[in-house]
mmCIF file of C-alpha atoms and ligand atoms in Angstrom:
data_model
loop_
_atom_site.group_PDB
_atom_site.id
_atom_site.type_symbol
_atom_site.label_atom_id
_atom_site.label_comp_id
_atom_site.label_asym_id
_atom_site.label_seq_id
_atom_site.Cartn_x
_atom_site.Cartn_y
_atom_site.Cartn_z
ATOM 1 C CA MET A 76 -1.909 -70.450 1.380
ATOM 2 C CA LYS A 77 -4.367 -68.211 -0.476
ATOM 3 C CA GLY A 78 -4.121 -65.642 2.354
ATOM 4 C CA LYS A 79 -0.323 -65.507 2.084
ATOM 5 C CA ARG A 80 -0.528 -64.922 -1.658
ATOM 6 C CA ILE A 81 -2.917 -62.027 -1.137
ATOM 7 C CA ILE A 82 -0.519 -60.481 1.396
ATOM 8 C CA TRP A 83 2.311 -60.827 -1.133
ATOM 9 C CA VAL A 84 0.295 -59.218 -3.931
ATOM 10 C CA VAL A 85 -0.847 -56.373 -1.696
ATOM 11 C CA SER A 86 2.728 -55.742 -0.458
ATOM 12 C CA LEU A 87 4.017 -55.733 -4.019
ATOM 13 C CA LEU A 88 1.342 -53.237 -5.083
ATOM 14 C CA CYS A 89 2.267 -50.994 -2.153
ATOM 15 C CA ILE A 90 5.964 -51.042 -3.076
ATOM 16 C CA VAL A 91 5.174 -50.252 -6.729
ATOM 17 C CA SER A 92 2.866 -47.359 -5.863
ATOM 18 C CA VAL A 93 5.346 -45.877 -3.375
ATOM 19 C CA PHE A 94 7.990 -46.057 -6.097
ATOM 20 C CA CYS A 95 5.707 -44.383 -8.668
ATOM 21 C CA VAL A 96 4.789 -41.591 -6.280
ATOM 22 C CA TYR A 97 8.466 -41.075 -5.493
ATOM 23 C CA ALA A 98 9.411 -40.982 -9.189
ATOM 24 C CA GLU A 99 6.778 -38.281 -9.741
ATOM 25 C CA GLY A 100 8.263 -36.338 -6.868
ATOM 26 C CA THR A 101 4.932 -36.002 -5.116
ATOM 27 C CA THR A 102 6.235 -37.352 -1.843
ATOM 28 C CA ASP A 103 7.503 -33.838 -0.966
ATOM 29 C CA THR A 104 4.729 -32.709 1.318
ATOM 30 C CA GLU A 105 6.198 -29.455 2.617
ATOM 31 C CA VAL A 106 4.899 -26.345 0.807
ATOM 32 C CA ILE A 107 7.674 -24.009 -0.249
ATOM 33 C CA THR A 108 6.665 -20.358 -0.540
ATOM 34 C CA MET A 109 8.926 -18.073 -2.562
ATOM 35 C CA ARG A 110 8.884 -14.291 -2.911
ATOM 36 C CA LEU A 111 9.367 -12.795 -6.380
ATOM 37 C CA SER A 112 10.155 -9.093 -6.746
ATOM 38 C CA THR A 113 9.779 -6.753 -9.712
ATOM 39 C CA ASN A 114 10.197 -2.995 -10.100
ATOM 40 C CA HIS A 115 7.370 -3.000 -12.669
ATOM 41 C CA THR A 116 3.774 -1.936 -12.069
ATOM 42 C CA GLU A 117 1.173 -4.741 -12.247
ATOM 43 C CA GLN A 118 0.182 -4.289 -15.893
ATOM 44 C CA THR A 119 3.452 -4.508 -17.867
ATOM 45 C CA PRO A 120 4.035 -7.635 -19.984
ATOM 46 C CA ALA A 121 6.681 -8.862 -17.520
ATOM 47 C CA ALA A 122 4.513 -8.235 -14.463
ATOM 48 C CA LEU A 123 1.514 -10.016 -16.029
ATOM 49 C CA GLY A 124 3.969 -12.751 -16.922
ATOM 50 C CA TYR A 125 5.075 -13.190 -13.310
ATOM 51 C CA ALA A 126 1.464 -13.582 -12.142
ATOM 52 C CA TYR A 127 1.102 -16.254 -14.837
ATOM 53 C CA PHE A 128 4.409 -17.822 -13.689
ATOM 54 C CA ALA A 129 3.114 -18.043 -10.107
ATOM 55 C CA ASP A 130 -0.061 -19.790 -11.307
ATOM 56 C CA ARG A 131 1.840 -22.223 -13.503
ATOM 57 C CA VAL A 132 4.361 -23.114 -10.787
ATOM 58 C CA SER A 133 1.526 -23.817 -8.378
ATOM 59 C CA GLU A 134 -0.309 -25.955 -10.957
ATOM 60 C CA LEU A 135 2.740 -27.883 -12.119
ATOM 61 C CA THR A 136 3.971 -28.638 -8.599
ATOM 62 C CA GLN A 137 0.434 -29.352 -7.357
ATOM 63 C CA GLY A 138 0.713 -26.629 -4.779
ATOM 64 C CA GLN A 139 4.109 -27.682 -3.438
ATOM 65 C CA VAL A 140 5.763 -24.462 -4.594
ATOM 66 C CA GLU A 141 3.860 -21.199 -4.218
ATOM 67 C CA ILE A 142 5.178 -17.890 -5.553
ATOM 68 C CA GLU A 143 4.144 -14.532 -4.075
ATOM 69 C CA VAL A 144 4.704 -11.648 -6.507
ATOM 70 C CA TYR A 145 5.647 -8.180 -5.198
ATOM 71 C CA TYR A 146 5.324 -5.300 -7.690
ATOM 72 C CA ASN A 147 6.458 -1.646 -7.805
ATOM 73 C CA ALA A 148 9.859 -2.267 -6.194
ATOM 74 C CA VAL A 149 8.275 -2.635 -2.733
ATOM 75 C CA LEU A 150 11.026 -5.105 -1.811
ATOM 76 C CA GLY A 151 13.725 -2.771 -3.171
ATOM 77 C CA SER A 152 15.207 -1.503 -6.436
ATOM 78 C CA ALA A 153 16.507 -4.041 -8.948
ATOM 79 C CA ARG A 154 20.026 -3.485 -7.670
ATOM 80 C CA GLU A 155 18.917 -4.028 -4.053
ATOM 81 C CA THR A 156 16.875 -7.143 -4.783
ATOM 82 C CA LEU A 157 19.822 -8.652 -6.660
ATOM 83 C CA GLU A 158 21.923 -8.084 -3.536
ATOM 84 C CA GLN A 159 19.249 -9.900 -1.510
ATOM 85 C CA ILE A 160 19.233 -12.734 -4.044
ATOM 86 C CA GLN A 161 22.995 -13.068 -3.795
ATOM 87 C CA ALA A 162 22.783 -13.179 0.002
ATOM 88 C CA GLY A 163 19.964 -15.757 -0.108
ATOM 89 C CA ALA A 164 17.562 -13.315 1.578
ATOM 90 C CA LEU A 165 15.109 -13.198 -1.353
ATOM 91 C CA ASP A 166 14.112 -16.043 -3.664
ATOM 92 C CA ILE A 167 13.436 -14.607 -7.123
ATOM 93 C CA THR A 168 13.801 -11.213 -8.764
ATOM 94 C CA HIS A 169 13.212 -9.571 -12.102
ATOM 95 C CA ALA A 170 16.072 -7.318 -13.220
ATOM 96 C CA SER A 171 17.694 -5.884 -16.298
ATOM 97 C CA THR A 172 21.028 -7.356 -17.384
ATOM 98 C CA ALA A 173 22.314 -3.783 -16.958
ATOM 99 C CA HIS A 174 21.658 -4.149 -13.211
ATOM 100 C CA LEU A 175 22.915 -7.712 -13.160
ATOM 101 C CA SER A 176 26.243 -6.574 -14.586
ATOM 102 C CA ALA A 177 27.240 -5.255 -11.124
ATOM 103 C CA PHE A 178 27.318 -8.919 -10.023
ATOM 104 C CA THR A 179 28.191 -10.657 -13.300
ATOM 105 C CA PRO A 180 30.224 -8.198 -15.417
ATOM 106 C CA ILE A 181 29.758 -10.044 -18.726
ATOM 107 C CA MET A 182 26.023 -9.201 -18.578
ATOM 108 C CA ASP A 183 26.932 -5.633 -19.505
ATOM 109 C CA ILE A 184 27.587 -6.871 -23.036
ATOM 110 C CA PHE A 185 23.859 -6.444 -23.688
ATOM 111 C CA SER A 186 24.170 -2.693 -23.068
ATOM 112 C CA VAL A 187 26.558 -2.373 -26.033
ATOM 113 C CA PRO A 188 24.682 0.005 -28.366
ATOM 114 C CA TYR A 189 23.271 -1.437 -31.583
ATOM 115 C CA LEU A 190 24.525 -4.913 -30.659
ATOM 116 C CA PHE A 191 21.438 -6.698 -31.961
ATOM 117 C CA ARG A 192 20.230 -6.302 -35.545
ATOM 118 C CA ASN A 193 16.556 -6.965 -34.718
ATOM 119 C CA ASN A 194 14.201 -8.938 -32.498
ATOM 120 C CA GLU A 195 14.884 -12.213 -34.284
ATOM 121 C CA HIS A 196 18.648 -11.815 -33.818
ATOM 122 C CA PHE A 197 18.074 -10.933 -30.138
ATOM 123 C CA TRP A 198 16.156 -14.176 -29.469
ATOM 124 C CA ASN A 199 18.468 -16.345 -31.560
ATOM 125 C CA VAL A 200 21.391 -15.127 -29.437
ATOM 126 C CA LEU A 201 19.682 -15.477 -26.056
ATOM 127 C CA GLU A 202 18.078 -18.831 -26.729
ATOM 128 C CA GLY A 203 21.168 -20.251 -28.431
ATOM 129 C CA LYS A 204 24.620 -21.416 -27.316
ATOM 130 C CA VAL A 205 25.966 -17.905 -26.635
ATOM 131 C CA GLY A 206 22.961 -17.058 -24.447
ATOM 132 C CA SER A 207 23.364 -20.182 -22.316
ATOM 133 C CA GLU A 208 27.105 -19.656 -21.948
ATOM 134 C CA ILE A 209 26.571 -16.090 -20.731
ATOM 135 C CA ALA A 210 23.676 -17.138 -18.465
ATOM 136 C CA ALA A 211 25.895 -19.705 -16.722
ATOM 137 C CA TYR A 212 28.274 -16.956 -15.489
ATOM 138 C CA SER A 213 25.698 -15.705 -12.987
ATOM 139 C CA GLU A 214 26.079 -18.877 -10.908
ATOM 140 C CA GLU A 215 29.450 -17.485 -9.804
ATOM 141 C CA ALA A 216 27.405 -14.750 -8.103
ATOM 142 C CA GLU A 217 25.238 -17.280 -6.221
ATOM 143 C CA MET A 218 22.252 -16.901 -8.517
ATOM 144 C CA LYS A 219 20.738 -18.739 -11.440
ATOM 145 C CA LEU A 220 19.123 -17.270 -14.516
ATOM 146 C CA LEU A 221 15.697 -18.888 -14.883
ATOM 147 C CA VAL A 222 14.780 -17.188 -18.133
ATOM 148 C CA TRP A 223 15.511 -14.282 -20.478
ATOM 149 C CA VAL A 224 12.623 -11.829 -20.655
ATOM 150 C CA ALA A 225 11.569 -9.522 -23.520
ATOM 151 C CA ALA A 226 12.234 -5.826 -22.860
ATOM 152 C CA GLY A 227 12.013 -4.191 -26.306
ATOM 153 C CA SER A 228 14.249 -1.427 -27.651
ATOM 154 C CA ARG A 229 15.304 1.581 -25.627
ATOM 155 C CA SER A 230 15.063 5.128 -27.031
ATOM 156 C CA PHE A 231 15.668 8.615 -25.627
ATOM 157 C CA TYR A 232 12.996 10.879 -24.175
ATOM 158 C CA ASN A 233 13.559 14.303 -22.710
ATOM 159 C CA LYS A 234 12.139 17.725 -21.911
ATOM 160 C CA VAL A 235 14.536 19.843 -23.989
ATOM 161 C CA ARG A 236 14.419 18.941 -27.696
ATOM 162 C CA PRO A 237 13.640 16.102 -30.076
ATOM 163 C CA ILE A 238 16.679 13.975 -30.877
ATOM 164 C CA THR A 239 16.958 13.668 -34.640
ATOM 165 C CA LYS A 240 20.770 13.384 -34.903
ATOM 166 C CA PRO A 241 23.439 12.283 -32.381
ATOM 167 C CA GLU A 242 24.591 15.896 -31.736
ATOM 168 C CA ASP A 243 21.180 16.684 -30.239
ATOM 169 C CA LEU A 244 22.200 14.641 -27.194
ATOM 170 C CA LYS A 245 25.130 16.899 -26.347
ATOM 171 C CA GLY A 246 24.937 18.338 -22.845
ATOM 172 C CA LEU A 247 21.665 16.617 -21.865
ATOM 173 C CA LYS A 248 21.485 15.067 -18.385
ATOM 174 C CA ILE A 249 20.235 11.561 -19.103
ATOM 175 C CA ARG A 250 19.235 8.964 -16.513
ATOM 176 C CA VAL A 251 20.671 5.472 -17.083
ATOM 177 C CA MET A 252 20.545 2.185 -15.175
ATOM 178 C CA GLY A 253 24.122 2.624 -14.054
ATOM 179 C CA SER A 254 25.947 -0.076 -15.950
ATOM 180 C CA PRO A 255 29.462 0.929 -17.039
ATOM 181 C CA VAL A 256 28.660 0.405 -20.743
ATOM 182 C CA MET A 257 25.476 2.492 -20.528
ATOM 183 C CA ILE A 258 27.460 5.287 -18.897
ATOM 184 C CA GLN A 259 30.213 5.102 -21.525
ATOM 185 C CA THR A 260 27.604 5.144 -24.300
ATOM 186 C CA MET A 261 26.003 8.327 -22.979
ATOM 187 C CA GLU A 262 29.416 9.967 -22.668
ATOM 188 C CA THR A 263 30.254 8.939 -26.236
ATOM 189 C CA PHE A 264 27.075 10.696 -27.385
ATOM 190 C CA GLY A 265 28.184 13.793 -25.437
ATOM 191 C CA ALA A 266 25.350 13.488 -22.902
ATOM 192 C CA SER A 267 25.880 13.541 -19.185
ATOM 193 C CA PRO A 268 24.724 10.258 -17.559
ATOM 194 C CA THR A 269 23.158 10.017 -14.102
ATOM 195 C CA THR A 270 22.293 6.759 -12.346
ATOM 196 C CA THR A 271 18.826 6.727 -10.792
ATOM 197 C CA ALA A 272 16.614 3.854 -9.603
ATOM 198 C CA PHE A 273 13.665 3.201 -11.928
ATOM 199 C CA ALA A 274 11.122 4.212 -9.265
ATOM 200 C CA GLU A 275 12.800 7.631 -8.859
ATOM 201 C CA VAL A 276 12.881 8.633 -12.533
ATOM 202 C CA TYR A 277 9.440 10.309 -12.537
ATOM 203 C CA SER A 278 10.330 12.756 -9.773
ATOM 204 C CA ALA A 279 13.839 13.320 -11.154
ATOM 205 C CA LEU A 280 12.235 14.411 -14.448
ATOM 206 C CA GLN A 281 9.603 16.470 -12.690
ATOM 207 C CA THR A 282 12.062 18.379 -10.541
ATOM 208 C CA GLY A 283 14.577 18.833 -13.365
ATOM 209 C CA VAL A 284 17.343 16.787 -11.719
ATOM 210 C CA ILE A 285 17.576 15.129 -15.147
ATOM 211 C CA ASP A 286 16.604 16.370 -18.620
ATOM 212 C CA GLY A 287 15.633 12.964 -19.866
ATOM 213 C CA ALA A 288 16.056 9.219 -19.788
ATOM 214 C CA GLU A 289 15.856 6.306 -22.153
ATOM 215 C CA ASN A 290 13.559 3.327 -22.164
ATOM 216 C CA ASN A 291 11.099 1.240 -24.167
ATOM 217 C CA PRO A 292 7.638 2.717 -24.905
ATOM 218 C CA ILE A 293 5.825 0.388 -22.481
ATOM 219 C CA SER A 294 7.968 1.466 -19.515
ATOM 220 C CA VAL A 295 7.520 5.150 -20.384
ATOM 221 C CA ASP A 296 3.759 4.621 -20.581
ATOM 222 C CA LYS A 297 3.292 2.467 -17.470
ATOM 223 C CA MET A 298 5.539 4.713 -15.327
ATOM 224 C CA LYS A 299 3.763 7.800 -16.746
ATOM 225 C CA HIS A 300 7.067 9.418 -17.699
ATOM 226 C CA ASP A 301 5.301 10.964 -20.695
ATOM 227 C CA GLU A 302 3.570 13.294 -18.202
ATOM 228 C CA VAL A 303 6.942 14.821 -17.345
ATOM 229 C CA SER A 304 8.700 14.672 -20.758
ATOM 230 C CA ASP A 305 8.084 16.317 -24.097
ATOM 231 C CA TYR A 306 9.870 14.295 -26.767
ATOM 232 C CA TYR A 307 10.309 10.572 -27.431
ATOM 233 C CA SER A 308 12.878 9.962 -30.190
ATOM 234 C CA MET A 309 13.027 6.434 -31.552
ATOM 235 C CA ASP A 310 16.741 5.911 -32.086
ATOM 236 C CA GLU A 311 16.424 2.407 -30.496
ATOM 237 C CA HIS A 312 20.036 2.398 -29.316
ATOM 238 C CA MET A 313 19.862 -0.674 -27.062
ATOM 239 C CA MET A 314 17.899 -3.908 -26.720
ATOM 240 C CA ILE A 315 18.728 -4.857 -23.130
ATOM 241 C CA PRO A 316 17.072 -8.084 -21.973
ATOM 242 C CA ASP A 317 15.390 -8.479 -18.630
ATOM 243 C CA VAL A 318 16.002 -11.627 -16.623
ATOM 244 C CA LEU A 319 14.342 -13.655 -13.897
ATOM 245 C CA MET A 320 16.977 -14.650 -11.333
ATOM 246 C CA ILE A 321 16.636 -17.165 -8.511
ATOM 247 C CA SER A 322 18.953 -17.310 -5.536
ATOM 248 C CA LEU A 323 21.061 -20.491 -5.576
ATOM 249 C CA THR A 324 20.104 -20.974 -1.911
ATOM 250 C CA SER A 325 16.422 -21.123 -2.892
ATOM 251 C CA TRP A 326 17.114 -23.190 -6.002
ATOM 252 C CA ASN A 327 18.972 -25.825 -4.032
ATOM 253 C CA LYS A 328 16.039 -26.214 -1.624
ATOM 254 C CA LEU A 329 13.927 -27.581 -4.488
ATOM 255 C CA SER A 330 13.852 -31.248 -5.481
ATOM 256 C CA ASP A 331 15.033 -32.148 -9.009
ATOM 257 C CA ASN A 332 11.449 -32.568 -10.012
ATOM 258 C CA GLN A 333 10.431 -29.161 -8.633
ATOM 259 C CA GLN A 334 13.409 -27.529 -10.383
ATOM 260 C CA LYS A 335 12.230 -29.036 -13.691
ATOM 261 C CA LYS A 336 8.726 -27.685 -13.110
ATOM 262 C CA LEU A 337 10.093 -24.209 -12.379
ATOM 263 C CA LEU A 338 12.097 -24.251 -15.602
ATOM 264 C CA LYS A 339 9.051 -25.405 -17.552
ATOM 265 C CA ALA A 340 6.947 -22.597 -16.050
ATOM 266 C CA SER A 341 9.776 -20.126 -16.852
ATOM 267 C CA ASP A 342 9.855 -21.157 -20.507
ATOM 268 C CA GLU A 343 6.108 -20.771 -20.783
ATOM 269 C CA THR A 344 6.350 -17.380 -19.099
ATOM 270 C CA GLN A 345 8.939 -16.206 -21.613
ATOM 271 C CA ILE A 346 6.475 -16.901 -24.447
ATOM 272 C CA PHE A 347 3.596 -15.324 -22.531
ATOM 273 C CA ILE A 348 5.613 -12.116 -21.967
ATOM 274 C CA ALA A 349 6.853 -11.903 -25.564
ATOM 275 C CA GLU A 350 3.273 -12.215 -26.851
ATOM 276 C CA GLU A 351 2.011 -9.644 -24.375
ATOM 277 C CA TRP A 352 4.882 -7.373 -25.424
ATOM 278 C CA ALA A 353 3.830 -7.503 -29.058
ATOM 279 C CA LYS A 354 0.276 -6.559 -28.021
ATOM 280 C CA GLN A 355 1.185 -3.696 -25.694
ATOM 281 C CA GLU A 356 3.994 -1.906 -27.548
ATOM 282 C CA LYS A 357 1.865 -0.171 -30.179
ATOM 283 C CA GLU A 358 -0.806 0.578 -27.567
ATOM 284 C CA SER A 359 1.787 2.311 -25.358
ATOM 285 C CA LEU A 360 3.122 4.393 -28.252
ATOM 286 C CA ASP A 361 -0.462 5.516 -28.923
ATOM 287 C CA ASN A 362 -1.025 6.298 -25.230
ATOM 288 C CA ILE A 363 2.099 8.383 -24.775
ATOM 289 C CA SER A 364 1.552 10.248 -28.042
ATOM 290 C CA SER A 365 -1.147 12.328 -26.361
ATOM 291 C CA ASN A 366 1.460 13.867 -24.016
ATOM 292 C CA ILE A 367 4.695 13.629 -25.906
ATOM 293 C CA ILE A 368 5.913 14.309 -29.458
ATOM 294 C CA ILE A 369 7.240 11.107 -30.997
ATOM 295 C CA ASN A 370 9.787 11.222 -33.783
ATOM 296 C CA GLU A 371 10.864 8.111 -35.629
ATOM 297 C CA ILE A 372 14.457 7.791 -36.829
ATOM 298 C CA PRO A 373 14.267 5.377 -39.750
ATOM 299 C CA ASP A 374 17.917 5.882 -40.728
ATOM 300 C CA LYS A 375 20.107 5.226 -37.682
ATOM 301 C CA THR A 376 23.445 5.248 -39.537
ATOM 302 C CA ALA A 377 24.714 8.437 -37.866
ATOM 303 C CA PHE A 378 23.933 7.102 -34.362
ATOM 304 C CA ILE A 379 25.587 3.760 -35.113
ATOM 305 C CA ALA A 380 28.686 5.525 -36.482
ATOM 306 C CA VAL A 381 29.177 7.602 -33.304
ATOM 307 C CA VAL A 382 29.256 4.533 -31.035
ATOM 308 C CA LYS A 383 31.204 2.212 -33.364
ATOM 309 C CA PRO A 384 34.620 3.127 -31.835
ATOM 310 C CA LEU A 385 33.200 2.385 -28.374
ATOM 311 C CA GLN A 386 31.913 -0.975 -29.566
ATOM 312 C CA ASP A 387 35.351 -1.778 -31.027
ATOM 313 C CA SER A 388 37.126 -0.744 -27.833
ATOM 314 C CA LEU A 389 34.889 -3.023 -25.738
ATOM 315 C CA SER A 390 35.726 -6.099 -27.780
ATOM 316 C CA ALA A 391 38.650 -7.235 -25.580
ATOM 317 C CA GLN A 392 36.716 -6.663 -22.345
ATOM 318 C CA PHE A 393 34.004 -9.088 -23.442
ATOM 319 C CA ASP A 394 36.394 -11.782 -24.472
ATOM 320 C CA GLY A 395 35.260 -12.232 -28.077
ATOM 321 C CA TYR A 396 31.569 -12.427 -27.156
ATOM 322 C CA ILE A 397 30.631 -9.289 -29.126
ATOM 323 C CA GLU A 398 31.899 -10.992 -32.270
ATOM 324 C CA LYS A 399 30.183 -14.267 -31.291
ATOM 325 C CA ILE A 400 26.891 -12.405 -30.917
ATOM 326 C CA GLN A 401 27.341 -10.618 -34.237
ATOM 327 C CA ALA A 402 28.044 -13.950 -35.936
ATOM 328 C CA VAL A 403 24.699 -15.423 -34.824
ATOM 329 C CA LYS A 404 22.219 -15.430 -37.733
HETATM 330 C C1 GCU B 1340 12.740 -1.402 -18.094
HETATM 331 C C2 GCU B 1340 13.200 -2.778 -17.716
HETATM 332 C C3 GCU B 1340 13.511 -2.856 -16.224
HETATM 333 C C4 GCU B 1340 14.472 -1.764 -15.845
HETATM 334 C C5 GCU B 1340 13.941 -0.423 -16.262
HETATM 335 C C6 GCU B 1340 14.939 0.710 -15.943
HETATM 336 O O1 GCU B 1340 11.499 -1.158 -17.527
HETATM 337 O O2 GCU B 1340 12.188 -3.712 -18.024
HETATM 338 O O3 GCU B 1340 14.078 -4.097 -15.908
HETATM 339 O O4 GCU B 1340 14.706 -1.737 -14.474
HETATM 340 O O5 GCU B 1340 13.674 -0.430 -17.650
HETATM 341 O O6 GCU B 1340 15.223 1.508 -16.817
HETATM 342 O O7 GCU B 1340 15.422 0.743 -14.816
#
């Protein structure tokens, strides 16, 4: 009698523990290894963030999901890795929304010049209702946006002259990321836009294929573009977010529990990168100032005025989202 009771108790304990283990999702024994690509060098805020992301994913999933990070565009340019993501041939990639717009056209809204009023507005939009609505569109392109990533404000740099007023841009060959809105913006300023992959910009500047480009101070510094440019002019015409995208094929291989852990690690990574950004931005401006003449443009009214008609003309294309973004506090 006593023996039977013991068997019952032991069986019950076994059932309960199996259930608990299952609920925690730790029954998945197979280790999933994912490749993450970035076109950044190892030391940018985003790149440091992805190393942190890999560690956190491993910790949170107790080693069930391992992320291998590939830097310096070794797996391809942002455009190419997004194609691989869409085809399910790569798991995760960093990209700019300007690149993503070739797959999800609404993402080009973030290239609209002077769309955001400041950093606070930028984050309130991305982390609010409008940001999640726009993020959801990328699932139509077989990918999922894991997290929005800080990428600062973009300004012009070139080898010809400092830009102090919009007219100074006339006739300059400027490299852009190749989104339609970026191209239209350069044309509106009277510059001549050229699309070049990020990794090719240094040599394009060096050989004179382009006169200049535009980017945030950290990218100029880490890619050493200051070595091949003379002026950095802080007109801050665009705040284009970066994104971390996962292929839906890879996403769907994860259990619900693993998906939750990936999202948790992504949120933590967003904070990590934003903090790192705040640390590095001033440092990069100091670094590049030894090679390049920096001019600030405290009053941007003239620049904003030149692109206002473009902004107005894009309103219909973005289905009211420009106004929705502007309305966010
Ligand atoms: C920044 C941005 C990248 C982008 C690059 C570019 O570095 O973070 O995502 O690819 O600019 O201008 O191509």
